[in-house]
Amino acid sequence: MDVSAPFRGGPHGTSGATVWDDGATDPSPNSIEVTMAAIRRAEATWSGDLATGSGTVSAVSSNVFTNLPVSWAARTESPDGKTSPEELVAAAHAACFSMALSAALGRAGTPAERLDVSAEVTFDKVDAGWRVVSSALTVRGRVPGCDEAAFRAAAEGARDGCPISVALTGNVKLSVEASLEG
């Protein structure tokens, strides 16, 4: 199986038909059935002007976090115990990529024992103003039966195909550095 093929999960364009996490109409042994769109909601509140104001962000769908503090200074200077939209994008990208890579490795018959993924999202001032300019993924994996070349190919496929990468493509430079343990 080609582990470099991009992850194409989700029910997009299926009109209610059963779809599997690898986009196939028939399940493979390691497929997961996906039957409807997932909708997640977060909320933010902001008080004051941009430079001196502050706000909070909450994950409403899961309630995993509520009222995380955010500020302009946390975005452009030091976090000082506050988060930023870019940190939340980095978390989403790392999680999405790890799932896509895990799915690709499993479909290839080399399921991962462990994947440690980090994403560094860069927020920078460019000619057009402040922009998210890159997301650099780093993954270190423990994957029995998988060689370095196959692991890198799978990581590149996941970088290009995970849903968060797809959302960022065309606006944000995406990269991945992949290595196997031991």
Short mmCIF file of C-alpha atoms in Angstrom, two decimals:
data_model
loop_
_atom_site.label_atom_id
_atom_site.label_comp_id
_atom_site.label_asym_id
_atom_site.label_seq_id
_atom_site.Cartn_x
_atom_site.Cartn_y
_atom_site.Cartn_z
CA MET A 1 0.00 0.00 0.00
CA ASP A 2 1.21 3.51 -0.79
CA VAL A 3 1.75 5.22 2.59
CA SER A 4 2.52 8.53 0.90
CA ALA A 5 -1.06 8.93 -0.35
CA PRO A 6 -2.68 11.90 1.36
CA PHE A 7 -5.23 11.27 4.08
CA ARG A 8 -8.65 12.09 2.67
CA GLY A 9 -10.90 11.53 5.66
CA GLY A 10 -14.38 12.80 6.15
CA PRO A 11 -17.77 12.71 4.51
CA HIS A 12 -17.37 15.66 2.12
CA GLY A 13 -19.59 15.28 -0.91
CA THR A 14 -21.03 11.97 0.24
CA SER A 15 -24.73 12.95 0.44
CA GLY A 16 -25.13 10.82 3.56
CA ALA A 17 -23.40 7.71 2.17
CA THR A 18 -21.06 5.76 4.42
CA VAL A 19 -17.47 6.83 3.98
CA TRP A 20 -14.39 5.39 5.63
CA ASP A 21 -11.56 7.43 7.11
CA ASP A 22 -9.37 6.65 4.10
CA GLY A 23 -12.00 7.91 1.64
CA ALA A 24 -12.84 4.43 0.32
CA THR A 25 -16.39 3.13 -0.11
CA ASP A 26 -15.40 -0.29 1.27
CA PRO A 27 -13.60 -0.65 4.60
CA SER A 28 -10.04 -1.89 4.96
CA PRO A 29 -9.22 -3.82 8.14
CA ASN A 30 -8.06 -0.64 9.90
CA SER A 31 -10.75 1.77 8.63
CA ILE A 32 -13.15 3.75 10.78
CA GLU A 33 -16.68 4.47 9.56
CA VAL A 34 -17.55 8.16 9.19
CA THR A 35 -21.23 8.84 8.55
CA MET A 36 -21.76 12.56 9.17
CA ALA A 37 -20.00 15.90 9.34
CA ALA A 38 -18.49 16.89 12.68
CA ILE A 39 -19.26 20.40 13.82
CA ARG A 40 -17.23 21.89 16.66
CA ARG A 41 -17.77 25.27 18.27
CA ALA A 42 -15.55 27.65 20.16
CA GLU A 43 -16.33 31.12 21.48
CA ALA A 44 -14.21 34.18 22.17
CA THR A 45 -14.89 37.36 24.11
CA TRP A 46 -12.76 40.50 23.74
CA SER A 47 -12.76 43.67 25.85
CA GLY A 48 -10.94 46.89 25.05
CA ASP A 49 -8.77 47.99 22.16
CA LEU A 50 -6.31 45.72 20.40
CA ALA A 51 -3.10 46.85 22.07
CA THR A 52 -4.25 46.95 25.70
CA GLY A 53 -7.39 44.85 25.65
CA SER A 54 -7.74 41.18 26.44
CA GLY A 55 -10.10 38.33 25.96
CA THR A 56 -10.89 34.70 26.53
CA VAL A 57 -11.51 31.69 24.33
CA SER A 58 -13.50 28.57 25.23
CA ALA A 59 -14.09 25.19 23.60
CA VAL A 60 -17.88 25.08 23.75
CA SER A 61 -18.42 21.68 22.10
CA SER A 62 -16.18 19.71 24.47
CA ASN A 63 -15.77 22.10 27.42
CA VAL A 64 -12.18 20.85 27.60
CA PHE A 65 -11.03 24.41 28.18
CA THR A 66 -12.94 27.50 29.18
CA ASN A 67 -11.96 31.12 29.45
CA LEU A 68 -8.34 30.73 28.33
CA PRO A 69 -6.88 34.25 28.40
CA VAL A 70 -5.72 35.82 25.11
CA SER A 71 -4.13 39.17 24.30
CA TRP A 72 -2.35 40.94 21.46
CA ALA A 73 0.88 40.87 23.48
CA ALA A 74 0.55 37.08 23.84
CA ARG A 75 0.46 36.89 20.03
CA THR A 76 3.31 39.24 19.22
CA GLU A 77 5.55 39.27 22.31
CA SER A 78 5.71 36.92 25.30
CA PRO A 79 2.81 34.57 26.12
CA ASP A 80 2.98 35.32 29.87
CA GLY A 81 0.52 32.55 30.68
CA LYS A 82 -1.89 33.42 27.87
CA THR A 83 -2.62 31.56 24.66
CA SER A 84 -3.04 32.87 21.12
CA PRO A 85 -4.95 31.89 18.01
CA GLU A 86 -1.64 30.69 16.56
CA GLU A 87 -0.99 28.37 19.51
CA LEU A 88 -4.47 26.94 19.06
CA VAL A 89 -3.83 26.45 15.32
CA ALA A 90 -0.54 24.72 16.20
CA ALA A 91 -2.36 22.38 18.60
CA ALA A 92 -5.02 21.61 15.99
CA HIS A 93 -2.41 20.99 13.29
CA ALA A 94 -0.29 18.70 15.49
CA ALA A 95 -3.33 16.65 16.54
CA CYS A 96 -4.79 16.41 13.02
CA PHE A 97 -1.45 15.47 11.48
CA SER A 98 -0.83 12.77 14.11
CA MET A 99 -4.21 11.18 13.33
CA ALA A 100 -3.66 11.34 9.56
CA LEU A 101 -0.18 9.83 9.86
CA SER A 102 -1.45 7.12 12.20
CA ALA A 103 -4.19 6.25 9.70
CA ALA A 104 -1.74 6.07 6.77
CA LEU A 105 0.71 3.89 8.69
CA GLY A 106 -2.10 1.59 9.83
CA ARG A 107 -3.43 1.22 6.27
CA ALA A 108 0.11 0.31 5.18
CA GLY A 109 0.22 -2.50 7.75
CA THR A 110 2.76 -0.73 9.97
CA PRO A 111 0.72 0.81 12.78
CA ALA A 112 2.58 3.25 14.98
CA GLU A 113 3.27 2.40 18.60
CA ARG A 114 3.80 6.09 19.28
CA LEU A 115 3.98 9.38 17.36
CA ASP A 116 5.30 12.52 19.05
CA VAL A 117 4.31 15.54 16.98
CA SER A 118 4.96 19.24 17.42
CA ALA A 119 3.80 22.11 15.27
CA GLU A 120 5.40 25.54 15.30
CA VAL A 121 3.11 28.16 13.81
CA THR A 122 4.74 31.47 12.89
CA PHE A 123 2.78 34.73 13.10
CA ASP A 124 4.73 37.51 11.39
CA LYS A 125 4.28 41.01 10.02
CA VAL A 126 4.58 41.03 6.23
CA ASP A 127 3.79 43.66 3.60
CA ALA A 128 0.07 42.91 3.80
CA GLY A 129 0.05 43.06 7.63
CA TRP A 130 0.15 40.40 10.34
CA ARG A 131 -0.28 36.87 8.95
CA VAL A 132 0.20 33.24 9.90
CA VAL A 133 3.06 32.47 7.52
CA SER A 134 4.10 28.90 8.33
CA SER A 135 3.39 25.72 10.22
CA ALA A 136 6.44 23.50 10.73
CA LEU A 137 5.60 19.97 11.84
CA THR A 138 8.13 17.69 13.52
CA VAL A 139 7.34 14.05 14.15
CA ARG A 140 9.31 11.33 15.86
CA GLY A 141 7.78 7.89 15.64
CA ARG A 142 8.12 4.40 16.97
CA VAL A 143 6.79 2.28 14.09
CA PRO A 144 7.80 -1.41 14.01
CA GLY A 145 8.35 -2.71 10.49
CA CYS A 146 8.57 0.73 8.89
CA ASP A 147 11.81 2.04 7.43
CA GLU A 148 12.92 5.68 7.46
CA ALA A 149 12.03 6.31 3.80
CA ALA A 150 8.51 4.91 4.13
CA PHE A 151 7.99 6.87 7.35
CA ARG A 152 9.09 10.12 5.71
CA ALA A 153 6.83 9.45 2.72
CA ALA A 154 3.89 8.78 5.01
CA ALA A 155 4.64 11.97 6.96
CA GLU A 156 4.75 14.02 3.76
CA GLY A 157 1.42 12.53 2.67
CA ALA A 158 -0.13 13.37 6.04
CA ARG A 159 1.33 16.90 5.87
CA ASP A 160 -0.39 17.42 2.52
CA GLY A 161 -3.63 15.63 3.28
CA CYS A 162 -4.69 16.12 6.90
CA PRO A 163 -7.78 18.35 7.02
CA ILE A 164 -6.03 21.17 8.91
CA SER A 165 -3.19 21.17 6.34
CA VAL A 166 -5.77 21.31 3.56
CA ALA A 167 -7.40 24.32 5.25
CA LEU A 168 -4.02 26.08 5.49
CA THR A 169 -2.75 25.20 1.99
CA GLY A 170 -2.27 28.17 -0.29
CA ASN A 171 -1.96 30.61 2.60
CA VAL A 172 0.61 29.07 4.93
CA LYS A 173 3.95 27.41 4.18
CA LEU A 174 3.77 23.80 5.43
CA SER A 175 6.79 21.64 6.25
CA VAL A 176 7.47 18.37 8.03
CA GLU A 177 10.58 16.83 9.54
CA ALA A 178 10.14 13.13 10.27
CA SER A 179 12.38 10.59 12.00
CA LEU A 180 12.03 7.16 13.53
CA GLU A 181 13.18 6.20 17.02
CA GLY A 182 15.81 3.52 17.32
#
